[in-house]
Short mmCIF file of C-alpha atoms in Angstrom, two decimals:
data_model
loop_
_atom_site.label_atom_id
_atom_site.label_comp_id
_atom_site.label_asym_id
_atom_site.label_seq_id
_atom_site.Cartn_x
_atom_site.Cartn_y
_atom_site.Cartn_z
CA MET A 1 21.87 -65.86 39.01
CA PRO A 2 24.58 -66.41 41.70
CA GLU A 3 23.68 -68.24 44.89
CA SER A 4 22.59 -66.36 48.00
CA PHE A 5 24.40 -66.91 51.29
CA VAL A 6 20.95 -66.81 52.94
CA PRO A 7 19.30 -70.24 52.53
CA VAL A 8 16.33 -70.26 50.15
CA PRO A 9 14.17 -73.40 50.57
CA ALA A 10 12.92 -75.16 47.46
CA GLY A 11 9.60 -73.69 46.33
CA SER A 12 10.13 -70.45 48.24
CA ASP A 13 8.29 -67.33 47.10
CA PHE A 14 11.39 -65.27 47.74
CA PRO A 15 14.53 -66.30 45.84
CA LEU A 16 17.37 -63.91 44.97
CA GLU A 17 15.60 -63.10 41.69
CA ASN A 18 12.59 -61.68 43.56
CA LEU A 19 13.54 -59.50 46.55
CA PRO A 20 10.12 -58.00 47.29
CA TYR A 21 10.06 -54.91 49.49
CA ALA A 22 8.21 -54.59 52.78
CA VAL A 23 8.18 -52.49 55.95
CA PHE A 24 8.85 -54.27 59.25
CA SER A 25 9.66 -53.87 62.92
CA THR A 26 10.84 -56.26 65.63
CA GLN A 27 10.20 -56.74 69.33
CA ASN A 28 13.63 -55.32 70.11
CA ASN A 29 13.37 -52.42 67.65
CA LYS A 30 9.86 -51.08 67.14
CA VAL A 31 10.94 -48.47 64.59
CA ASN A 32 9.58 -49.28 61.12
CA ARG A 33 12.29 -50.08 58.56
CA ILE A 34 12.41 -51.13 54.91
CA CYS A 35 13.47 -54.66 54.05
CA VAL A 36 13.54 -57.17 51.23
CA ALA A 37 12.59 -60.82 51.63
CA ILE A 38 15.10 -63.56 50.91
CA GLY A 39 13.99 -67.13 51.64
CA GLU A 40 12.62 -67.23 55.18
CA HIS A 41 14.53 -64.11 56.24
CA VAL A 42 14.59 -60.39 55.46
CA LEU A 43 17.49 -58.04 54.82
CA ASP A 44 17.15 -54.84 56.86
CA LEU A 45 18.01 -52.20 54.26
CA LYS A 46 18.47 -49.46 56.85
CA ALA A 47 21.15 -51.54 58.58
CA VAL A 48 23.14 -51.87 55.34
CA SER A 49 22.25 -48.53 53.72
CA GLN A 50 25.86 -47.34 53.93
CA LEU A 51 26.77 -50.03 51.38
CA TYR A 52 24.61 -48.35 48.70
CA PRO A 53 25.33 -45.29 46.55
CA VAL A 54 24.87 -42.02 48.42
CA GLN A 55 21.92 -40.87 46.30
CA VAL A 56 19.69 -43.74 47.52
CA GLN A 57 20.86 -44.09 51.12
CA LYS A 58 18.27 -41.73 52.60
CA SER A 59 15.39 -43.56 50.95
CA LEU A 60 16.63 -46.86 52.42
CA GLN A 61 16.70 -45.33 55.91
CA ALA A 62 13.06 -44.22 55.75
CA GLN A 63 10.13 -45.74 57.67
CA SER A 64 8.05 -46.38 54.55
CA LEU A 65 8.69 -47.08 50.90
CA ASN A 66 7.37 -43.71 49.70
CA GLU A 67 10.78 -42.08 49.39
CA LEU A 68 12.23 -45.01 47.45
CA MET A 69 9.09 -45.09 45.30
CA GLY A 70 9.69 -41.40 44.61
CA GLN A 71 13.08 -42.11 43.04
CA ASP A 72 13.20 -42.85 39.30
CA PHE A 73 13.36 -46.30 37.71
CA GLU A 74 17.14 -46.01 37.28
CA ALA A 75 17.56 -45.61 41.04
CA TRP A 76 15.31 -48.65 41.60
CA ASP A 77 17.61 -50.66 39.35
CA VAL A 78 20.66 -49.45 41.29
CA VAL A 79 19.12 -50.56 44.60
CA ARG A 80 17.99 -53.91 43.22
CA THR A 81 21.36 -54.69 41.61
CA GLN A 82 23.29 -53.76 44.75
CA THR A 83 20.92 -55.78 46.97
CA GLN A 84 21.44 -58.88 44.84
CA LYS A 85 25.21 -58.37 45.03
CA LEU A 86 25.15 -57.97 48.80
CA LEU A 87 23.14 -61.18 49.27
CA THR A 88 25.44 -63.24 47.02
CA LYS A 89 27.85 -65.71 48.57
CA GLY A 90 31.25 -64.17 49.23
CA SER A 91 29.94 -60.58 49.09
CA GLU A 92 31.04 -57.69 51.26
CA LEU A 93 28.05 -58.34 53.51
CA ASP A 94 28.64 -62.09 53.66
CA GLN A 95 32.18 -61.49 54.92
CA ASN A 96 31.16 -58.95 57.57
CA ILE A 97 30.03 -61.24 60.37
CA ASP A 98 28.71 -58.54 62.70
CA LEU A 99 26.80 -56.63 60.03
CA LYS A 100 25.38 -59.83 58.62
CA ALA A 101 24.08 -60.86 62.04
CA ALA A 102 22.51 -57.44 62.56
CA SER A 103 20.87 -57.13 59.15
CA ILE A 104 19.59 -60.64 58.34
CA VAL A 105 16.44 -61.23 60.38
CA PRO A 106 14.18 -64.33 60.43
CA GLN A 107 10.68 -63.55 59.17
CA SER A 108 9.35 -65.35 62.24
CA ASP A 109 10.80 -62.52 64.36
CA ILE A 110 9.28 -59.57 62.49
CA LYS A 111 6.01 -57.68 62.36
CA LEU A 112 4.97 -56.46 58.91
CA HIS A 113 3.24 -53.14 58.25
CA LEU A 114 1.66 -51.32 55.32
CA PRO A 115 4.50 -50.87 52.83
CA ALA A 116 3.70 -47.23 52.05
CA GLN A 117 1.71 -44.24 53.18
CA ILE A 118 -1.09 -44.47 50.64
CA GLY A 119 -2.22 -41.01 49.61
CA ASP A 120 -4.84 -42.05 47.06
CA TYR A 121 -6.38 -45.35 46.03
CA THR A 122 -8.09 -46.08 42.69
CA ASP A 123 -9.93 -49.32 41.93
CA PHE A 124 -10.42 -50.30 38.29
CA TYR A 125 -12.80 -52.80 36.69
CA SER A 126 -10.41 -54.35 34.20
CA SER A 127 -11.31 -58.05 33.91
CA ILE A 128 -13.59 -58.61 30.92
CA HIS A 129 -14.73 -61.98 32.25
CA HIS A 130 -15.72 -60.51 35.63
CA ALA A 131 -17.44 -57.51 34.05
CA THR A 132 -19.31 -59.81 31.66
CA ASN A 133 -20.41 -62.15 34.46
CA VAL A 134 -21.73 -59.32 36.62
CA GLY A 135 -23.44 -57.73 33.61
CA ILE A 136 -25.20 -60.99 32.74
CA MET A 137 -26.45 -61.34 36.33
CA PHE A 138 -27.93 -57.87 36.54
CA ARG A 139 -28.70 -56.87 32.92
CA GLY A 140 -28.78 -60.11 30.90
CA PRO A 141 -26.40 -61.48 28.23
CA ASP A 142 -27.46 -59.01 25.53
CA ASN A 143 -26.39 -56.01 27.62
CA ALA A 144 -23.63 -57.52 29.76
CA LEU A 145 -20.98 -54.88 29.06
CA MET A 146 -21.88 -51.22 29.24
CA PRO A 147 -21.24 -49.29 25.99
CA ASN A 148 -18.12 -47.60 27.39
CA TRP A 149 -16.41 -50.71 28.80
CA ARG A 150 -14.27 -51.66 25.77
CA HIS A 151 -13.30 -48.03 25.15
CA LEU A 152 -11.83 -46.98 28.51
CA PRO A 153 -10.60 -48.48 31.80
CA VAL A 154 -13.59 -48.03 34.10
CA GLY A 155 -12.66 -47.18 37.69
CA TYR A 156 -13.57 -45.25 40.81
CA HIS A 157 -11.73 -43.58 43.67
CA GLY A 158 -11.59 -45.76 46.78
CA ARG A 159 -10.86 -45.00 50.42
CA ALA A 160 -7.11 -45.02 51.22
CA SER A 161 -7.59 -44.80 55.00
CA SER A 162 -9.14 -48.27 55.20
CA VAL A 163 -6.44 -50.06 53.19
CA VAL A 164 -4.89 -52.46 55.71
CA VAL A 165 -2.02 -54.93 55.74
CA SER A 166 -2.55 -58.69 55.55
CA GLY A 167 -3.62 -60.21 58.86
CA THR A 168 -5.81 -57.27 59.91
CA PRO A 169 -9.35 -58.47 60.77
CA ILE A 170 -12.25 -56.94 58.83
CA ARG A 171 -15.48 -56.20 60.69
CA ARG A 172 -18.75 -57.03 58.94
CA PRO A 173 -20.18 -53.65 57.94
CA LEU A 174 -23.46 -52.08 58.94
CA GLY A 175 -25.57 -50.19 56.46
CA GLN A 176 -28.77 -49.72 54.54
CA THR A 177 -30.19 -52.47 52.33
CA LEU A 178 -33.43 -52.91 50.43
CA PRO A 179 -34.86 -56.39 51.04
CA GLU A 180 -36.46 -58.20 48.09
CA GLY A 181 -39.99 -56.89 47.55
CA ALA A 182 -39.62 -54.09 50.11
CA GLU A 183 -40.42 -50.45 49.37
CA LYS A 184 -38.25 -48.94 52.12
CA PRO A 185 -34.68 -49.71 53.20
CA VAL A 186 -33.73 -51.31 56.49
CA PHE A 187 -30.63 -50.85 58.63
CA GLY A 188 -28.47 -53.70 59.88
CA ALA A 189 -25.45 -55.91 59.34
CA CYS A 190 -24.45 -56.80 55.79
CA LYS A 191 -25.72 -60.27 54.88
CA LEU A 192 -23.94 -60.63 51.53
CA LEU A 193 -20.28 -60.00 52.39
CA ASP A 194 -17.84 -61.00 49.65
CA PHE A 195 -14.15 -61.02 48.77
CA GLU A 196 -12.66 -59.78 45.51
CA LEU A 197 -9.49 -61.35 44.13
CA GLU A 198 -7.38 -58.44 42.89
CA MET A 199 -3.84 -57.28 42.33
CA ALA A 200 -2.60 -53.74 42.77
CA PHE A 201 0.46 -51.71 41.92
CA PHE A 202 2.13 -48.77 43.62
CA ILE A 203 2.84 -45.57 41.74
CA GLY A 204 6.50 -44.58 41.70
CA GLY A 205 8.83 -42.23 39.92
CA LYS A 206 8.58 -38.48 39.97
CA GLY A 207 4.87 -38.59 39.20
CA ASN A 208 3.33 -35.89 37.01
CA GLN A 209 2.47 -32.28 37.55
CA LEU A 210 -1.18 -31.24 37.72
CA GLY A 211 -2.38 -30.72 34.15
CA GLU A 212 0.23 -33.00 32.56
CA PRO A 213 -0.92 -36.44 31.26
CA ILE A 214 1.40 -39.46 31.29
CA LYS A 215 1.83 -41.10 27.88
CA VAL A 216 0.83 -44.76 27.76
CA ASP A 217 4.20 -46.02 26.51
CA GLU A 218 6.01 -43.97 29.16
CA ALA A 219 3.77 -45.10 32.03
CA TRP A 220 5.96 -48.12 32.90
CA LYS A 221 8.37 -45.68 34.54
CA ASN A 222 5.68 -45.03 37.15
CA VAL A 223 5.01 -48.66 38.16
CA PHE A 224 7.12 -49.40 41.24
CA GLY A 225 5.82 -52.89 42.00
CA PHE A 226 2.85 -55.19 42.52
CA THR A 227 1.02 -56.64 45.51
CA LEU A 228 -1.93 -58.96 46.22
CA MET A 229 -5.28 -57.44 47.19
CA ASN A 230 -8.66 -58.42 48.61
CA ASP A 231 -11.16 -55.61 48.11
CA TRP A 232 -13.94 -56.65 50.49
CA SER A 233 -17.44 -55.94 49.20
CA ALA A 234 -20.85 -55.64 50.85
CA ARG A 235 -23.04 -56.76 47.95
CA ASP A 236 -26.45 -56.01 49.49
CA ILE A 237 -25.39 -52.55 50.65
CA GLN A 238 -23.84 -51.85 47.24
CA LYS A 239 -26.98 -52.86 45.34
CA TRP A 240 -29.04 -50.25 47.18
CA GLU A 241 -26.56 -47.38 47.25
CA TYR A 242 -24.55 -47.50 44.03
CA VAL A 243 -26.96 -45.66 41.69
CA PRO A 244 -26.11 -43.12 40.37
CA LEU A 245 -22.55 -42.46 41.60
CA GLY A 246 -21.14 -45.97 42.08
CA PRO A 247 -19.75 -47.79 45.15
CA PHE A 248 -19.48 -45.95 48.46
CA THR A 249 -19.90 -47.53 51.92
CA ALA A 250 -20.17 -51.00 50.38
CA LYS A 251 -16.49 -50.73 49.49
CA ASN A 252 -14.95 -48.51 52.17
CA LEU A 253 -15.17 -51.09 54.97
CA GLY A 254 -11.68 -52.40 54.27
CA THR A 255 -9.20 -53.34 51.56
CA THR A 256 -6.48 -55.85 52.43
CA ILE A 257 -3.09 -55.95 50.70
CA SER A 258 -0.09 -58.19 51.09
CA PRO A 259 2.87 -56.60 52.92
CA TRP A 260 5.18 -57.59 50.04
CA VAL A 261 5.69 -55.39 46.98
CA VAL A 262 7.26 -57.35 44.12
CA PRO A 263 9.32 -55.02 41.90
CA THR A 264 8.32 -54.86 38.27
CA ALA A 265 11.85 -55.95 37.30
CA ALA A 266 11.31 -59.33 38.99
CA LEU A 267 8.32 -59.99 36.71
CA LYS A 268 10.10 -59.43 33.39
CA PRO A 269 10.67 -63.18 32.74
CA PHE A 270 6.89 -63.63 32.86
CA LEU A 271 5.87 -60.94 30.38
CA LEU A 272 3.03 -61.83 28.01
CA ASP A 273 1.33 -60.13 25.10
CA ASN A 274 -1.38 -57.73 26.17
CA PHE A 275 -4.98 -58.95 26.13
CA PRO A 276 -6.45 -58.48 22.62
CA GLN A 277 -8.66 -55.39 22.48
CA GLU A 278 -11.53 -54.98 20.06
CA PRO A 279 -12.48 -52.42 18.84
CA GLU A 280 -9.22 -50.53 18.61
CA VAL A 281 -8.89 -48.05 21.45
CA LEU A 282 -8.36 -44.32 21.03
CA PRO A 283 -4.78 -43.18 20.28
CA TYR A 284 -3.93 -42.10 23.85
CA LEU A 285 -4.60 -45.69 25.04
CA ARG A 286 -2.78 -47.51 22.20
CA GLN A 287 0.02 -49.39 23.91
CA ASN A 288 2.99 -50.57 21.86
CA VAL A 289 4.88 -52.41 24.60
CA PRO A 290 3.76 -55.60 26.39
CA PHE A 291 2.85 -55.13 30.04
CA ASN A 292 0.87 -58.23 30.91
CA PHE A 293 2.17 -60.98 33.20
CA ASP A 294 1.62 -64.68 33.79
CA ILE A 295 0.82 -64.52 37.52
CA ASN A 296 -1.03 -67.51 38.96
CA LEU A 297 -3.58 -66.46 41.59
CA GLU A 298 -5.59 -68.54 44.02
CA VAL A 299 -8.14 -68.00 46.77
CA SER A 300 -8.68 -70.27 49.75
CA LEU A 301 -11.49 -70.06 52.30
CA LYS A 302 -11.00 -71.17 55.92
CA PRO A 303 -14.03 -71.42 58.22
CA SER A 304 -13.15 -70.93 61.87
CA ASP A 305 -13.39 -74.63 62.74
CA GLN A 306 -11.69 -76.35 59.80
CA ASN A 307 -8.75 -76.25 57.41
CA GLU A 308 -8.66 -73.97 54.39
CA SER A 309 -10.07 -75.07 51.04
CA LEU A 310 -9.00 -73.84 47.62
CA ILE A 311 -12.04 -72.26 45.96
CA SER A 312 -10.64 -70.32 42.97
CA LYS A 313 -7.62 -70.30 40.63
CA SER A 314 -7.21 -67.34 38.29
CA ASN A 315 -4.44 -65.40 36.55
CA PHE A 316 -3.40 -61.77 36.12
CA LYS A 317 -3.24 -62.32 32.35
CA HIS A 318 -7.06 -62.22 32.15
CA LEU A 319 -7.07 -58.43 32.60
CA TYR A 320 -8.33 -56.62 29.50
CA TRP A 321 -6.84 -53.25 30.48
CA THR A 322 -3.15 -53.00 31.42
CA PRO A 323 -1.62 -50.94 34.24
CA LEU A 324 -0.09 -48.63 31.62
CA GLN A 325 -3.49 -47.92 30.08
CA GLN A 326 -4.91 -47.37 33.55
CA ILE A 327 -2.23 -44.75 34.26
CA ALA A 328 -2.70 -43.08 30.87
CA HIS A 329 -6.46 -42.83 31.33
CA HIS A 330 -6.20 -41.75 34.97
CA THR A 331 -3.91 -38.86 34.03
CA VAL A 332 -5.32 -37.84 30.63
CA THR A 333 -7.37 -35.17 32.40
CA GLY A 334 -4.19 -33.86 34.00
CA CYS A 335 -4.78 -35.63 37.33
CA ASN A 336 -1.48 -35.76 39.20
CA LEU A 337 -0.27 -39.08 40.62
CA ARG A 338 2.09 -39.27 43.59
CA PRO A 339 4.54 -41.91 44.85
CA GLY A 340 2.70 -44.36 47.08
CA ASP A 341 -0.64 -44.03 45.32
CA LEU A 342 -2.31 -47.43 44.95
CA MET A 343 -3.97 -48.65 41.75
CA ALA A 344 -6.07 -51.83 41.86
CA SER A 345 -7.03 -54.11 38.99
CA GLY A 346 -10.60 -54.89 39.96
CA THR A 347 -11.76 -58.48 40.43
CA ILE A 348 -9.69 -60.88 38.31
CA SER A 349 -11.83 -63.69 36.88
CA GLY A 350 -11.01 -66.19 34.17
CA GLU A 351 -13.25 -67.80 31.59
CA THR A 352 -14.21 -70.90 33.60
CA PRO A 353 -16.29 -71.10 36.80
CA ASP A 354 -13.35 -72.38 38.85
CA SER A 355 -11.45 -69.18 38.00
CA TYR A 356 -14.05 -66.67 39.15
CA GLY A 357 -12.64 -64.11 41.58
CA SER A 358 -15.61 -63.53 43.91
CA LEU A 359 -18.38 -65.44 45.66
CA LEU A 360 -20.87 -63.35 43.71
CA GLU A 361 -19.69 -65.21 40.61
CA LEU A 362 -18.75 -68.58 42.15
CA CYS A 363 -22.28 -68.85 43.58
CA TRP A 364 -23.84 -66.88 40.73
CA ARG A 365 -25.65 -64.25 42.78
CA GLY A 366 -26.64 -66.78 45.43
CA THR A 367 -28.34 -69.24 43.08
CA LYS A 368 -25.59 -71.85 43.55
CA THR A 369 -23.87 -73.21 46.63
CA LEU A 370 -20.14 -73.50 47.23
CA GLU A 371 -19.43 -76.91 48.74
CA LEU A 372 -16.69 -77.13 51.39
CA PRO A 373 -15.24 -80.20 53.14
CA GLY A 374 -17.22 -81.62 56.05
CA GLY A 375 -20.58 -80.76 54.54
CA LYS A 376 -20.18 -77.01 55.01
CA THR A 377 -21.50 -74.66 52.33
CA ARG A 378 -21.21 -70.99 51.49
CA LYS A 379 -22.97 -68.47 49.28
CA PHE A 380 -21.37 -65.46 50.96
CA LEU A 381 -18.89 -65.02 53.81
CA GLN A 382 -19.85 -65.87 57.37
CA ASP A 383 -18.42 -64.45 60.58
CA TYR A 384 -14.91 -65.72 61.40
CA ASP A 385 -14.33 -66.97 57.85
CA GLU A 386 -10.77 -66.33 56.74
CA VAL A 387 -9.91 -65.52 53.12
CA ILE A 388 -6.37 -66.28 51.92
CA ILE A 389 -5.11 -65.00 48.56
CA ARG A 390 -1.80 -66.23 47.15
CA GLY A 391 0.05 -65.57 43.91
CA HIS A 392 3.18 -66.68 42.11
CA CYS A 393 4.88 -66.81 38.72
CA LYS A 394 6.68 -69.96 37.58
CA LYS A 395 8.79 -70.62 34.49
CA ASN A 396 11.87 -72.73 33.72
CA GLY A 397 12.44 -73.55 37.38
CA LEU A 398 12.14 -69.93 38.55
CA ARG A 399 9.39 -69.11 41.04
CA ILE A 400 8.55 -65.53 42.01
CA GLY A 401 5.94 -65.30 44.75
CA PHE A 402 3.86 -62.59 46.37
CA GLY A 403 3.37 -64.13 49.81
CA GLU A 404 -0.13 -64.08 51.24
CA CYS A 405 -3.00 -61.63 51.58
CA VAL A 406 -5.09 -62.76 54.56
CA GLY A 407 -8.12 -61.36 56.35
CA GLN A 408 -10.72 -62.73 58.77
CA VAL A 409 -14.31 -61.53 59.04
CA LEU A 410 -15.37 -60.33 62.49
CA PRO A 411 -19.01 -59.89 63.54
CA ALA A 412 -20.68 -56.52 62.96
CA HIS A 413 -20.20 -53.85 65.60
CA PRO A 414 -22.78 -54.49 68.35
CA VAL A 415 -23.18 -50.90 69.57
CA ALA A 416 -24.40 -49.33 66.34
CA GLN A 417 -27.04 -51.93 65.46
#
C-alpha cells in the first residue's frame, strides 16, 4: 500500500488500508457531510466529490451514508479505490494546496453523528457461548440451548429510533419488575442495568423486493460495513416482561454504536473459516464462502471518579451464525431489507470467563463480584458508570480499528418515578 500524505501515527486505528466512513459536522459548517478517517484527520468527501466518477458524486454529497449504501458493491469499490488514490502522496489532491486545506480536517475539530438514517434494526443472538451461558443460568446445563438454536439464527426486531451515536448518555430506564418472592410487580428504576458487547453491520446494495429472499452466498453483496455496538439491557425489567414475545422495554432504552463504519473490503485480510455448525443446517443456510473475521474486542468500565479498567476481551470469530446466514434467514420469508438497515450480532462472548460480553455473565447473574481498582466492585452498572467498547484487527503489521463505542449511564428520570 502506498504512503498517505496525511500522517498516520503508529498504532492508529485508521491507516490508508482502513478508511472507515462516518458523518460529521464542524463549528464553522454545521451541515452534516460524509467523511473517511485517515490517521487523526478525516477527508471530507463532499469537498472532493468532483474528483470521483459522476455516478457516485451525488452519494458523496449527501448528509448521511444511506445513498452510498444504496449503491452496489462495485460502486463501493470505485469509491474506496479512488479515495485511497487521492490520499496517496503525490496525488491530485496532495498537489492541490487549497483543496487539501479545505478537505482534510482534524478529528479534534469535528462532531460525529449517526452514520445513517436507520430504518429498521434487528438484533440477533448468534454467540453460542453467550447463549449457552444464559441458558445454564436460567434453565440449567441440560437445557441450555433451546431446540431451535442450532437450526436458525434467533433474533428479534429492535427499536431504530433509540439507536444513538457514541458519546450519547443513556438514562437508567424505569419500568415494571417482579422482586424475588413477590406476587405482584412494582414500578421503579432498573436495578440490574447491563451492557452487551456486540458488533453490527449496515445493509447496503439495492436490497430485495418484498417477497424475494436473498441467497446466502449472494448476501455478501448487501453488507456495506461493520461498526461497534453496545445494546444496553435492563435485566430485571426483561425478566418480568419477556414471556411470551421476547424483549421489549428492557431493550428499547438505547443502543449505542460507534460513528465509524469499517467497509467489508478493509476486513478481507482478516477472514477466517466460519464457525463449525453441527448439525448441518438446512440448505437455504448452507454457506460456501467464508465470512468470519478475526476482530479483537474489548470492554472497559470507568466509574465516575476513577480511570477505566479493562473487564472483558472477546472476538468476533466466536459468532456461530454469520452475517450472510442472518441475511438469508431474515429474508427467506420475503422480508425486504433496505439500505441503512442495521443488523446486530447479539452479545459476543468467548469460551473463558474473561471473554464474556456482559455483566450478567461476568458476575454470573449477580452471584459473583467484579473487582475494580481502588476496592470498587460491580455486579451491574451504577449511575455515571461509563462503558467503552473498542475493536481492532491486527495481522502482519497491519492494524484496522473501529474507534470507540462509548456511553455513560445517567440516573433514572425523576419526574416519572
